Short mmCIF file of C-alpha atoms and ligand atoms in Angstrom, two decimals:
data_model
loop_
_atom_site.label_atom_id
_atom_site.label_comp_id
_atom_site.label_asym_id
_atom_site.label_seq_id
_atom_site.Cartn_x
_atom_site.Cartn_y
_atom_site.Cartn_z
CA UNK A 446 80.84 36.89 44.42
CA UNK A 447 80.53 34.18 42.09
CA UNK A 448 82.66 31.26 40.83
CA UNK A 449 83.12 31.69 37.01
CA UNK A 450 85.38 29.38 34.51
CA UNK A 451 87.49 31.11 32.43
CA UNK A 452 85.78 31.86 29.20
CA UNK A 453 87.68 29.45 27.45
CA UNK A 454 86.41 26.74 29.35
CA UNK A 455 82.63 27.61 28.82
CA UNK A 456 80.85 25.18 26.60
CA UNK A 457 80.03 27.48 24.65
CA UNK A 458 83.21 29.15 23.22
CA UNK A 459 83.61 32.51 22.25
CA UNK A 460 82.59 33.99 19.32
CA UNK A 461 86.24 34.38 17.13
CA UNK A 462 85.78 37.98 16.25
CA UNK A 463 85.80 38.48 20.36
CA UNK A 464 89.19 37.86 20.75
CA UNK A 465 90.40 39.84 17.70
CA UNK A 466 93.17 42.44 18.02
CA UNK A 467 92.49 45.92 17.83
CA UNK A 468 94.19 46.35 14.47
CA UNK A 469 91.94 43.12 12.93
CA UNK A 470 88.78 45.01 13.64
CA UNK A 471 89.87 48.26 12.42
CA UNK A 472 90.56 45.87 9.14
CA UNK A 473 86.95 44.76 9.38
CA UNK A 474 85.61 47.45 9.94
CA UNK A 475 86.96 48.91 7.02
CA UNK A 476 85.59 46.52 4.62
CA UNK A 477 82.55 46.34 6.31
CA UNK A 478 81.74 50.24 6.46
CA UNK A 479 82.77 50.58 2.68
CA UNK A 480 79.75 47.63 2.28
CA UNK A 481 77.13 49.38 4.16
CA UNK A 482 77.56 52.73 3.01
CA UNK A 483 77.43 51.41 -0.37
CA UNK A 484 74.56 49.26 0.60
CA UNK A 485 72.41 52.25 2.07
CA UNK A 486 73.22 54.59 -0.89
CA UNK A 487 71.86 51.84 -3.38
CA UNK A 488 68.68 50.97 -1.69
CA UNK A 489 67.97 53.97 0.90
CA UNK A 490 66.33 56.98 -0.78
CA UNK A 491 66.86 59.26 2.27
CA UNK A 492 70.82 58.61 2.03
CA UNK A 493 71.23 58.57 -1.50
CA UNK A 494 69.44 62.22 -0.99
CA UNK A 495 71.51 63.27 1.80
CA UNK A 496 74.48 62.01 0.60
CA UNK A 497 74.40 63.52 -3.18
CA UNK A 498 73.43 66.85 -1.11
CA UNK A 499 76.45 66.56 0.86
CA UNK A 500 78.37 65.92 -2.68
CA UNK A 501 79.59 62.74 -0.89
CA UNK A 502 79.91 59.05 -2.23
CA UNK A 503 80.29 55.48 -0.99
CA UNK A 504 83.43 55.73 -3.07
CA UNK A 505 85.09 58.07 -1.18
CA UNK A 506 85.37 56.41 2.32
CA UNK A 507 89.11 54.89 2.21
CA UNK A 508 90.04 54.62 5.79
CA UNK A 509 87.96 55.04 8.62
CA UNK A 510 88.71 58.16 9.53
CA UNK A 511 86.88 59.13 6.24
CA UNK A 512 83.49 57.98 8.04
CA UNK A 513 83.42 61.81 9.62
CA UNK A 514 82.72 63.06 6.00
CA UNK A 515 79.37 61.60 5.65
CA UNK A 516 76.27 63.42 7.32
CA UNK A 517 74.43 61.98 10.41
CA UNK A 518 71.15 60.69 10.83
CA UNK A 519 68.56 61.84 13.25
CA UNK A 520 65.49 60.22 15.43
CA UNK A 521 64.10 62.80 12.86
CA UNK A 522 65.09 61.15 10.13
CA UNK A 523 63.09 57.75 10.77
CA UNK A 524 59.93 59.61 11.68
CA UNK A 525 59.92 61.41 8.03
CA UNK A 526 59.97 58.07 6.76
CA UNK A 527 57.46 56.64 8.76
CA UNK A 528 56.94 53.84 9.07
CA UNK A 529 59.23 51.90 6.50
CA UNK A 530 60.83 54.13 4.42
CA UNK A 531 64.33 53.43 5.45
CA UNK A 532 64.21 49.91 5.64
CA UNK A 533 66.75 48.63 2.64
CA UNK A 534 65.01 45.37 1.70
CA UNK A 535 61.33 44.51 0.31
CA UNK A 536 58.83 43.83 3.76
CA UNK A 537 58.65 39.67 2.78
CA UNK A 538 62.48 40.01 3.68
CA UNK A 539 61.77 41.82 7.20
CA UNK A 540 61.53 39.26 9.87
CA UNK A 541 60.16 41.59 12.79
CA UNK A 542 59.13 44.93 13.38
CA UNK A 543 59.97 46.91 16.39
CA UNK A 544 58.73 50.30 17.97
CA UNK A 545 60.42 52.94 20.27
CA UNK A 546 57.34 54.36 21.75
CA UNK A 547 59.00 57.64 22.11
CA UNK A 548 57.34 60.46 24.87
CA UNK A 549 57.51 63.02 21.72
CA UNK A 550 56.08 62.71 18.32
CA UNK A 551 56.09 59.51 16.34
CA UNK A 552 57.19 56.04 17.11
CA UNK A 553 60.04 55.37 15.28
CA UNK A 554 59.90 52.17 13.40
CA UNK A 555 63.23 49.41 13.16
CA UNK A 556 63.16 46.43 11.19
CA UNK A 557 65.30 42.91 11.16
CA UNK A 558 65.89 40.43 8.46
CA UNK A 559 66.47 37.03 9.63
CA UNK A 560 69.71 37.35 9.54
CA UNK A 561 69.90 40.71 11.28
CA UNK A 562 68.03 39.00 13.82
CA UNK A 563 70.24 36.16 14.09
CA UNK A 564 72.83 38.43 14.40
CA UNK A 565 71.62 40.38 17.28
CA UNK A 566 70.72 36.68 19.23
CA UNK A 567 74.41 36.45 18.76
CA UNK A 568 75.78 39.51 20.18
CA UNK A 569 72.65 39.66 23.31
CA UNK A 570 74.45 36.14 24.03
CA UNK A 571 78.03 37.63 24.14
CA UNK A 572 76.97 40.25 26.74
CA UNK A 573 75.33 37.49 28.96
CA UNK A 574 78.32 35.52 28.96
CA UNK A 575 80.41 38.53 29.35
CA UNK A 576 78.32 39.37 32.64
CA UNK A 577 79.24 35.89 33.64
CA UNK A 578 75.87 34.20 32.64
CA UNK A 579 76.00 30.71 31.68
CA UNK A 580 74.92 28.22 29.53
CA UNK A 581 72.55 26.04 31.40
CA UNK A 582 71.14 28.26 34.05
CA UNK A 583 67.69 29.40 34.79
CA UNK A 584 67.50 33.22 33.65
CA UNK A 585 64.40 35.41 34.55
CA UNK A 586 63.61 38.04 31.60
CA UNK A 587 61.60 41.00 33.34
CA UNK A 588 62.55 42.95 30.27
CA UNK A 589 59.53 44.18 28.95
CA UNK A 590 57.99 42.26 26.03
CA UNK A 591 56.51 43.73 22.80
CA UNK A 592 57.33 46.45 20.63
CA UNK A 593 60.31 47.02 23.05
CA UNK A 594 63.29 45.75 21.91
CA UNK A 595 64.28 45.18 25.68
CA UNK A 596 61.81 42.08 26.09
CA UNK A 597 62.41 39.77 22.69
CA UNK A 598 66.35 41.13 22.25
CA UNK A 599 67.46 39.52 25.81
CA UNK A 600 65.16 36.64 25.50
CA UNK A 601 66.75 35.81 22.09
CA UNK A 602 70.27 36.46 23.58
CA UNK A 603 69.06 34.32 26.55
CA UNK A 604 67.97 31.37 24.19
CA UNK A 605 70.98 31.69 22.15
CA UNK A 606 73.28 31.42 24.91
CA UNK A 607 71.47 28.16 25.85
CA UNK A 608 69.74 29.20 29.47
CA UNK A 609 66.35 28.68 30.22
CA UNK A 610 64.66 31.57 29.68
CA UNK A 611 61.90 32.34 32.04
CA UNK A 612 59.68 35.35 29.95
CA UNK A 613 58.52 37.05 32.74
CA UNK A 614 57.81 40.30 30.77
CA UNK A 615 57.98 43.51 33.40
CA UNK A 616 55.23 44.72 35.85
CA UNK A 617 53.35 42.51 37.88
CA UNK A 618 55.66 42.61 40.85
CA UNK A 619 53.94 40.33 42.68
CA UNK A 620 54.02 37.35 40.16
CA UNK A 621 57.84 38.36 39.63
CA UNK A 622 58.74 38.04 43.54
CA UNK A 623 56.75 34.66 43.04
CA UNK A 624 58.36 33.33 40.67
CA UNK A 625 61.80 34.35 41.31
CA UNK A 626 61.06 32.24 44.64
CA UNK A 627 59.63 29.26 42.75
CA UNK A 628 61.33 28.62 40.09
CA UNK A 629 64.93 30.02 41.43
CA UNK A 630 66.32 31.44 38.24
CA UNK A 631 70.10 32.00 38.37
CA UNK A 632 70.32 35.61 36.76
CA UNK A 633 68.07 38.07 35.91
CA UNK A 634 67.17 40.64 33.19
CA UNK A 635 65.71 43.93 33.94
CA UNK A 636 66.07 47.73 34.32
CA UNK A 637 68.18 48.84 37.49
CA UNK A 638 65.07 50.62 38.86
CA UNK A 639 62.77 47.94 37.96
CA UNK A 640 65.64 45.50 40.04
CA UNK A 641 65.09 47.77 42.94
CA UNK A 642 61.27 47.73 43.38
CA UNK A 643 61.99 43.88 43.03
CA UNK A 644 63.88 44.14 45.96
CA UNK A 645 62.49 46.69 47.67
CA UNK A 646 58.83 45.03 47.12
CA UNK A 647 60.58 41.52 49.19
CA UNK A 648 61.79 43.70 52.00
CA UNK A 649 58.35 45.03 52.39
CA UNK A 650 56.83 41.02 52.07
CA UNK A 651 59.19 40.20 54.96
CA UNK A 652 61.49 38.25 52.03
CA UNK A 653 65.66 38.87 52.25
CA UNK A 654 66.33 39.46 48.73
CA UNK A 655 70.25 38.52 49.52
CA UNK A 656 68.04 34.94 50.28
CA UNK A 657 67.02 34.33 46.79
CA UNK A 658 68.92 32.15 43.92
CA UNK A 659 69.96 35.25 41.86
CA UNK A 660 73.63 35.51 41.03
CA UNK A 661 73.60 37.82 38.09
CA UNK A 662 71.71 40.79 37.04
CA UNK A 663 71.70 42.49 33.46
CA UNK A 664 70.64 45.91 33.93
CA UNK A 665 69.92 48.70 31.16
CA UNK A 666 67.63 50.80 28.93
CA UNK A 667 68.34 53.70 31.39
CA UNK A 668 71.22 55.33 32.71
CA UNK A 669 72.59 53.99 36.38
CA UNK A 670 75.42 54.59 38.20
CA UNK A 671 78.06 53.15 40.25
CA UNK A 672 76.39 53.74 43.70
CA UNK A 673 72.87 52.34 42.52
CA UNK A 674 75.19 49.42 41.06
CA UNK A 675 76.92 49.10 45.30
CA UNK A 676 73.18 49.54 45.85
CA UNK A 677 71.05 46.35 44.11
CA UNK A 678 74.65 44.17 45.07
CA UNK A 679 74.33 44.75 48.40
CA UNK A 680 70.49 44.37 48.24
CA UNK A 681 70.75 40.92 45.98
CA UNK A 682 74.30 39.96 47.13
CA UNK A 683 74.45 39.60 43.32
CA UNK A 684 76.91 40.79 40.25
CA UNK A 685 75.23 43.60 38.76
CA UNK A 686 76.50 43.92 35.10
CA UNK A 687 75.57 47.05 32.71
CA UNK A 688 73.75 46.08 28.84
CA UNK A 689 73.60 48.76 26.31
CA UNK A 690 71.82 49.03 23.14
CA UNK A 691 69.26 50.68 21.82
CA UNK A 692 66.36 50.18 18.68
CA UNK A 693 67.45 52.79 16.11
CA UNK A 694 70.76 50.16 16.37
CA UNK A 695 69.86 47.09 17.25
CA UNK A 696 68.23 47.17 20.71
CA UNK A 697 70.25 45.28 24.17
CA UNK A 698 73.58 44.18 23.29
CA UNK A 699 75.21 46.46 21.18
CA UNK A 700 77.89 46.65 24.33
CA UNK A 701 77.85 44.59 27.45
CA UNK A 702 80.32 44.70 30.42
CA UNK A 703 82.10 42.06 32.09
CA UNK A 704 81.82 40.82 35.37
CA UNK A 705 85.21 40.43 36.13
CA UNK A 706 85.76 43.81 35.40
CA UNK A 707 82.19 46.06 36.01
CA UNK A 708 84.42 48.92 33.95
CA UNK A 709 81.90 49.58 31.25
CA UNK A 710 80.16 47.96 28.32
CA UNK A 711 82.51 46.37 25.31
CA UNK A 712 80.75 47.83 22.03
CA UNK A 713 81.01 44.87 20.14
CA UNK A 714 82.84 47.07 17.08
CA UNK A 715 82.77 43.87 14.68
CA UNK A 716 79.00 45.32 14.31
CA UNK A 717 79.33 48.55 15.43
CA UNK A 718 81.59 51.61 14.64
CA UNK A 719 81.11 54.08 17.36
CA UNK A 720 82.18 57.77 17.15
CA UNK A 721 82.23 60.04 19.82
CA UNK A 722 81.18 64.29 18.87
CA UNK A 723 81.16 67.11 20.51
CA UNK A 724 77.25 67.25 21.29
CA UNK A 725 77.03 71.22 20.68
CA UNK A 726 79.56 71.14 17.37
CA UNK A 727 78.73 68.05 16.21
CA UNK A 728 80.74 68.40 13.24
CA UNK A 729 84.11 68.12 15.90
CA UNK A 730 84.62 64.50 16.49
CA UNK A 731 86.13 63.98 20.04
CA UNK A 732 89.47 61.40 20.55
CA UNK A 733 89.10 58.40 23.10
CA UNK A 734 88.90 59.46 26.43
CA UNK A 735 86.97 62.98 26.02
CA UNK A 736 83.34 63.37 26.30
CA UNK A 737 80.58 63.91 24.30
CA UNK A 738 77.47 62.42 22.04
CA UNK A 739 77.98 58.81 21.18
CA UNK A 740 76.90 58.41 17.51
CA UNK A 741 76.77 54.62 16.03
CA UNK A 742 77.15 53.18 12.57
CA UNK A 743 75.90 49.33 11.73
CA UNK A 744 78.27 47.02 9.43
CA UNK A 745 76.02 44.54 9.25
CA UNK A 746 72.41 45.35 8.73
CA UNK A 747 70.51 44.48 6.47
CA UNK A 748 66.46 45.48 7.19
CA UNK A 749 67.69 48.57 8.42
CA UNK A 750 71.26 49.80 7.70
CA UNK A 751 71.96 52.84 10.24
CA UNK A 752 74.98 55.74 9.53
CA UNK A 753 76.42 58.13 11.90
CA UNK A 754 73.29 57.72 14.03
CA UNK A 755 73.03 60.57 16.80
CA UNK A 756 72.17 58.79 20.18
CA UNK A 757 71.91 61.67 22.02
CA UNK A 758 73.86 59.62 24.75
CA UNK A 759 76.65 61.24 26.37
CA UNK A 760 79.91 59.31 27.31
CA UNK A 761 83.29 58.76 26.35
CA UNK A 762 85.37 55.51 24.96
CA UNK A 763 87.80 53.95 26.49
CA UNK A 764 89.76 51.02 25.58
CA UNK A 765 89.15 47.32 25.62
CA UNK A 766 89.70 45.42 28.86
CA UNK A 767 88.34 42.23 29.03
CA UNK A 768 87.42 42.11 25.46
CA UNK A 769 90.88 44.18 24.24
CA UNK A 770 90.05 44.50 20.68
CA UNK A 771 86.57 46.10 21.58
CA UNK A 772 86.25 49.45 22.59
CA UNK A 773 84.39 50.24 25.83
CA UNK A 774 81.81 53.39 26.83
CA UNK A 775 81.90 55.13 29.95
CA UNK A 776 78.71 55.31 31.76
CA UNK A 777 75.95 57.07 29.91
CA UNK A 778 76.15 60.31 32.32
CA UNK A 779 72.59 61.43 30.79
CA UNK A 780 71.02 61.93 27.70
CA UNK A 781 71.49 65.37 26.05
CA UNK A 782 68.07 65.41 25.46
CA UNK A 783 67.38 64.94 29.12
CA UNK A 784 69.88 67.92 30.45
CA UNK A 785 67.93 70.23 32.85
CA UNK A 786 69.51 73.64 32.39
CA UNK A 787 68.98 75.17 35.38
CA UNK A 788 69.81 79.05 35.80
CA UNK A 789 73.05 77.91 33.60
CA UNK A 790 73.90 75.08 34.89
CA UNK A 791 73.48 71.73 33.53
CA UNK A 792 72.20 69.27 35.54
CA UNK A 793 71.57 64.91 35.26
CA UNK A 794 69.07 62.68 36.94
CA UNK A 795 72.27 60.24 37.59
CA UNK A 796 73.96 63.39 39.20
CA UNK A 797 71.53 63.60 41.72
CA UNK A 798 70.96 59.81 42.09
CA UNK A 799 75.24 59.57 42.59
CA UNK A 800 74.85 62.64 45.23
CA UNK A 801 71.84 61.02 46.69
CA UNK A 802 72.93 57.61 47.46
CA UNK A 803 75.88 58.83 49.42
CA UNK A 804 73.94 60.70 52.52
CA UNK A 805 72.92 57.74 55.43
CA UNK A 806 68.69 57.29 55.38
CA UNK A 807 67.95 58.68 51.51
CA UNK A 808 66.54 55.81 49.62
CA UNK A 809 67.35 55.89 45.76
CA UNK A 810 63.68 56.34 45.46
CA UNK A 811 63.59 60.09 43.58
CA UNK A 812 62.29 61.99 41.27
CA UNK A 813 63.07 65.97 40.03
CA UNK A 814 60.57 68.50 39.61
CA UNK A 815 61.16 71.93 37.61
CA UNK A 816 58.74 74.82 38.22
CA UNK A 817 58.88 78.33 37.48
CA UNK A 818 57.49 80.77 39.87
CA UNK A 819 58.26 84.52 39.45
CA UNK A 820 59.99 83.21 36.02
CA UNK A 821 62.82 81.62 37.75
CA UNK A 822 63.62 77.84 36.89
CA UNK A 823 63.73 76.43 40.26
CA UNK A 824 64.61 72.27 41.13
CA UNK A 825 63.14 70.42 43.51
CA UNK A 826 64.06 66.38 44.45
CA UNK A 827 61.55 65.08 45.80
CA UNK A 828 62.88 61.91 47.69
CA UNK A 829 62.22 58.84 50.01
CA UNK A 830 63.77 58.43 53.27
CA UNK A 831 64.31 54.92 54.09
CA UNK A 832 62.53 53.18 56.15
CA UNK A 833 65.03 53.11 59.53
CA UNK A 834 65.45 56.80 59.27
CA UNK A 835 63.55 59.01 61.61
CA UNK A 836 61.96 62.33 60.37
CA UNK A 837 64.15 63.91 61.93
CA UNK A 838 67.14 62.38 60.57
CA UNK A 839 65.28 62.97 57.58
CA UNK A 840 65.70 66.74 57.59
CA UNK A 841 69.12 66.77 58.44
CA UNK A 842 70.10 64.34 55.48
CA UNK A 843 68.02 66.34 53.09
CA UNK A 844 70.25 69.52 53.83
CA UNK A 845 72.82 67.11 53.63
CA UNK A 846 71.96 66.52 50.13
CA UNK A 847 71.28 70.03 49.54
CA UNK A 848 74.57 71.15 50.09
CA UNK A 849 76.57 67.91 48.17
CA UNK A 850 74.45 69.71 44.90
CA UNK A 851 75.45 73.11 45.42
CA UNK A 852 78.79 71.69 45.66
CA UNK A 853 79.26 68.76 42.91
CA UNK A 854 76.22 70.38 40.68
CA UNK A 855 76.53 74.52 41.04
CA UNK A 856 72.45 74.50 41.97
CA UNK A 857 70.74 75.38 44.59
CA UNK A 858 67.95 73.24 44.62
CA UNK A 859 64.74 72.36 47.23
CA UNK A 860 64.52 68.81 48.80
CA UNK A 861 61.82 67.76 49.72
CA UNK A 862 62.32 63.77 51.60
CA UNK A 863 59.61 62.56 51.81
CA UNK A 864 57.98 59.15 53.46
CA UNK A 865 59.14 55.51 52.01
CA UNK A 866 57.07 54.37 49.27
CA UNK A 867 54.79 57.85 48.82
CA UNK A 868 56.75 57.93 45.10
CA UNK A 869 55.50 56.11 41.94
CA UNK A 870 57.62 53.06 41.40
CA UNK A 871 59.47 51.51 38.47
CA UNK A 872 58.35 49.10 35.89
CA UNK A 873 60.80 49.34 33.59
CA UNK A 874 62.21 52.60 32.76
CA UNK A 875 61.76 55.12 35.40
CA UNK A 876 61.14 58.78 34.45
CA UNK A 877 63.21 61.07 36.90
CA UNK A 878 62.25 64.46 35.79
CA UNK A 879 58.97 65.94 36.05
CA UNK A 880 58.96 69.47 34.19
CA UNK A 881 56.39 71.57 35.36
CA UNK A 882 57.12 74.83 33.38
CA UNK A 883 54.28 76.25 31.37
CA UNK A 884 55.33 75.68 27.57
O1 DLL B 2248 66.36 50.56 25.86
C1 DLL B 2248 67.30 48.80 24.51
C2 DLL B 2248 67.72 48.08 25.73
C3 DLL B 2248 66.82 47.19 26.32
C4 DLL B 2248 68.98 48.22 26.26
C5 DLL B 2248 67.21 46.47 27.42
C6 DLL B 2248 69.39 47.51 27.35
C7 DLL B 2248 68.49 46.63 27.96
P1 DLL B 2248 65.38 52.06 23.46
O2 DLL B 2248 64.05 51.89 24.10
O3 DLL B 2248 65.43 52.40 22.02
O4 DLL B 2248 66.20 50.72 23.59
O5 DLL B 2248 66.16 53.13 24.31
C8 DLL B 2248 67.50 53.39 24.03
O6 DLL B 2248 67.97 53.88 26.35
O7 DLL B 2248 69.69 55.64 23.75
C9 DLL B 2248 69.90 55.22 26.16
O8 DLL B 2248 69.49 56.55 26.33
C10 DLL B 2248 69.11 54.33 27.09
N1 DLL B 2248 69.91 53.16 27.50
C11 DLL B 2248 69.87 51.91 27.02
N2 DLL B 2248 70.77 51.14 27.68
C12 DLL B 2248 71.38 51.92 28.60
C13 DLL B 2248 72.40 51.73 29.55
C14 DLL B 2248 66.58 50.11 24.75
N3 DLL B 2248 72.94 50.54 29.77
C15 DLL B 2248 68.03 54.41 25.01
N4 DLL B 2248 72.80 52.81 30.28
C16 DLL B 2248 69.50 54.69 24.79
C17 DLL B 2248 72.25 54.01 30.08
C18 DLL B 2248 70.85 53.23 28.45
N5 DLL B 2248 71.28 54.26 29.21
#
C-alpha cells in the first residue's frame, strides 16, 4: 500500500545487532544472561532468596539451555515487593517510574535507569521502522499517556526515530478525528480497538477514514487478530502493523512486526531471551513452533532486571523473517488469565472476534457475558450489527455466528446482535468479557 526504501537506504540505518545471525545472538545472549543473573543475585533480595532456595547459582548457567534451571518470577512477585523492592539500583539512579494499573490487587511498580530508558527509545524506534515508519513524518501517539507504559514508550520510540510526534494521549475522540484532519500525521499509534472507534466515530461524522493522511498504524497492548487487522486496512486503506511489549519487561517494543511481512512481531532477542512453557506444567519448556505461555528474561536492565518472567501470554515462536536473527511470536491467541472455561471448553475473546468478523452485517463491536443460572456457566456475545444490515439480516447472521462457535469453539453459546453503537466503546484497551457469576 505504501512505497518504502529498503531499510538500508533509510537515513537512519539500522541498529547493527538487527542484522546479526542467529548464532551471534545466541553468543550474546550468552554473555549477557550470565551478566544479569549475576547482576540480580547481587543486588535483588527476592532472587538471591529464591535462587539459594532453589540451590541454584549465577555460576551455574553455561549455555542457554541452562536458563530452564532457574525459577520464574510472578506478577506476584513485584506486588510482595511493593513498590521498589526489586528494583537493583539506589532510587537517585531510577530515571522514571511506571505503573500497570492492574484490574486485581496491587499496581505493580517498573523502574528505568537512564540508560534502560535509552535503551527502550532504541528498540520502540526499531519497531516503527520495522512497520515501515519513517524518519521525518508526522506520527499521531493516541497511546495513552501516564503511568502506562503505552503513552511515553512509543512517544520516546517516536522521537528517537526522528518523526514528529504529535502526543495526542487516548480518549477524546473528537479532538483525535480533529486533529488527525488538521495536522495530517503520516502514521499512527494506538490500540486496534481504540483505531476502530477512530474510524468508526468519522463514518458516523460523514468523514471517509480511507480520506485521511494515515499510512501506518502501530497497534497493541491487547490481543487482535488477522481479520480485525483486514478490518482497520480496509477502513484506513492503511498498513496495520502489530507492537508488543509489556511493563513488567519493558513496555511497547519488546517485538514489532514488519510491514513487508505482517507475519508477527521480531522479539528483539539482543534484549530479550524469550522461552516458551507449557502454561499448565510450567516446568516443560515447549520447542519453536508449539504453543504455550511466553515467559521473558531482560539482558540488559538495569533499574529493574527481570528472569523467567511469566506473561501469562499464550503463543508460539517462530523464526526470524525480516529480521532473521530475531525470533518472532505468533499472535497472542489470549491471555491464560483471560481463558473462559466454559462447561470444559476453553474459550478466547479473539476466538470469537476471528468467528465474528467473518459473517456479512456483524460489526467487530462485541463484548462476552458469563452468567450462571440453574448453576450452569452459560456465554452470551452480545454484538453490533452494522449499520447497512437490516434486523432481519441481523437474526440470521447471529445464528450464523452461533453455529461457526459450536463448530470452531465446541460451545454453545447465546447471541444476542444488537443495534450499532448500543455497546461501550474503546479508549484504549477494550475489556471483552464481562463475568457475571456470583463469586
Ligand atoms: O500494554 C505495553 C504496550 C503498550 C504494548 C502499547 C504495545 C503498545 P501492559 O499494560 O503492561 O503493557 O500490558 C501488557 O498487554 O502481557 C499482553 O497481554 C497485552 N499486549 C501487549 N501488546 C500486545 C499485542 C502494554 N501486540 C499486556 N498483542 C501483555 C496482544 C498484547 N496482546
Amino acid at each position: 500500500m505504501t512505497q518504502t526504501l529498503p531499510d538500508t537506504e533509510l537515513p537512519n540505518p539500522l541498529d547493527p545487532e538487527e542484522t546479526m545471525s542467529r548464532d551471534e545472538i545466541e553468543s550474546l545472549q550468552l554473555a549477557r544472561l550470565q551478566e544479569t543473573i549475576a547482576y540480580a543475585y547481587d543486588r535483588v533480595p527476592l532472587y538471591k532468596e529464591k535462587y539459594d532456595a532453589a540451590g541454584v547459582h549465577p555460576s551455574d548457567l553455561k549455555e542457554l539451555a541452562d536458563l530452564a534451571k532457574f525459577p520464574f518470577t510472578e506478577k506476584e512477585d513485584l506486588r510482595k515487593t511493593y513498590p521498589f523492592g526489586m528494583f537493583a539500583v539506589p532510587q537517585q539512579q531510577v530515571a522514571r517510574i511506571h505503573a500497570s494499573s492492574g484490574t486485581t490487587g496491587r499496581a505493580t511498580v517498573v523502574g528505568y535507569t537512564q540508560s534502560d530508558l535509552d535503551d527502550w527509545a532504541k528498540l520502540g524506534a526499531r519497531c516503527l521502522r520495522l512497520s515501515g515508519v519513517k524518519p521525518g513524518w508526522k506520527v499521531h501517539n493516541a497511546y495513552g499517556y501516564g503511568l502506562f507504559t503505552g503513552g511515553l514508550g512509543a512517544h520516546a520510540a517516536a522521537e528517537r526515530l526522528g518523526t514528529t510526534v504529535i502526543p495526542m494521549s487516548g480518549g477524546q475522540t473528537e479532538k483525535q478525528i480533529t486533529l488527525i484532519q488538521d495536522f495530517a500525521p503520516d502514521a499512527i499509534l494506538c490500540t486496534p480497538t481504540y483505531l476502530l472507534t477512530i474510524g468508526d466515530a468519522m463514518q458516523r461524522q460523514g468523514i471517509d477514514p480511507r480520506s485521511t493522511s494515515l499510512k501506518v498504524a502501530v497497534l497493541g497492548a491487547e490481543p487482535w487478530t488477522e481479520e480485525m487487522r483486514h478490518e482497520l486496512e480496509v477502513m484506513f486503506d492503511l498498513d496495520a502493523c502489530d507492537i508488543y511489549g509489556l511493563s513488567e519487561v519493558m513496555g511497547p517494543g519488546v517485538a514489532g512486526e514488519s510491514n513487508q511481512t505482517k507475519d508477527g512481531s521480531h522479539i528483539w532477542e539482543d534484549h530479550f531471551r524469550p522461552e516458551i512453557i507449557d502454561a499448565f506444567d510450567p516446568s516443560q519448556t515447549m520447542p519453536d513452533g508449539q504453543h504455550g505461555e511466553l515467559v521473558f528474561t531482560s539482558l540488559t536492565k538495569q533499574a529493574l532486571p527481570i528472569i523467567r518472567y511469566r506473561t501469562h501470554d499464550l503463543t508460539r515462536l517462530l523464526p526470524g523473517t525480516a529480521r532473521p536473527g530475531h525470533r518472532r511470536m505468533g499472535r497472542i491467541t489470549g491471555r491464560s488469565d483471560d481463558m473462559i472455561i466454559l462447561r470444559g471448553v476453553n474459550l478466547f475473546p479473539s476466538q470469537i472476534e476471528e468467528l465474528a468478523l467473518k459473517v456479512a452485517g456483524l460489526s467487530p463491536h462485541f463484548q462476552l457475558e458469563i452468567t450462571r443460572p440453574d448453576r450452569m456457566d452459560q456465554l452470551a456475545v452480545k454484538i453490533e450489527r452494522r449499520d447497512d444490515c437490516t434486523t432481519d439480516r441481523a437474526e440470521a447472521a447471529g445464528l450464523e455466528l452461533q453455529k461457526l462457535i459450536k463448530i470452531h469453539v465446541g460451545s454453545s453459546c447465546r447471541i444476542d446482535v444488537v443495534d450499532p453503537e448500543s455497546l461501550p466503546r474503546s479508549v484504549g484497551k477494550l475489556r471483552r468479557i464481562y463475568d457475571l457469576r456470583e463469586k
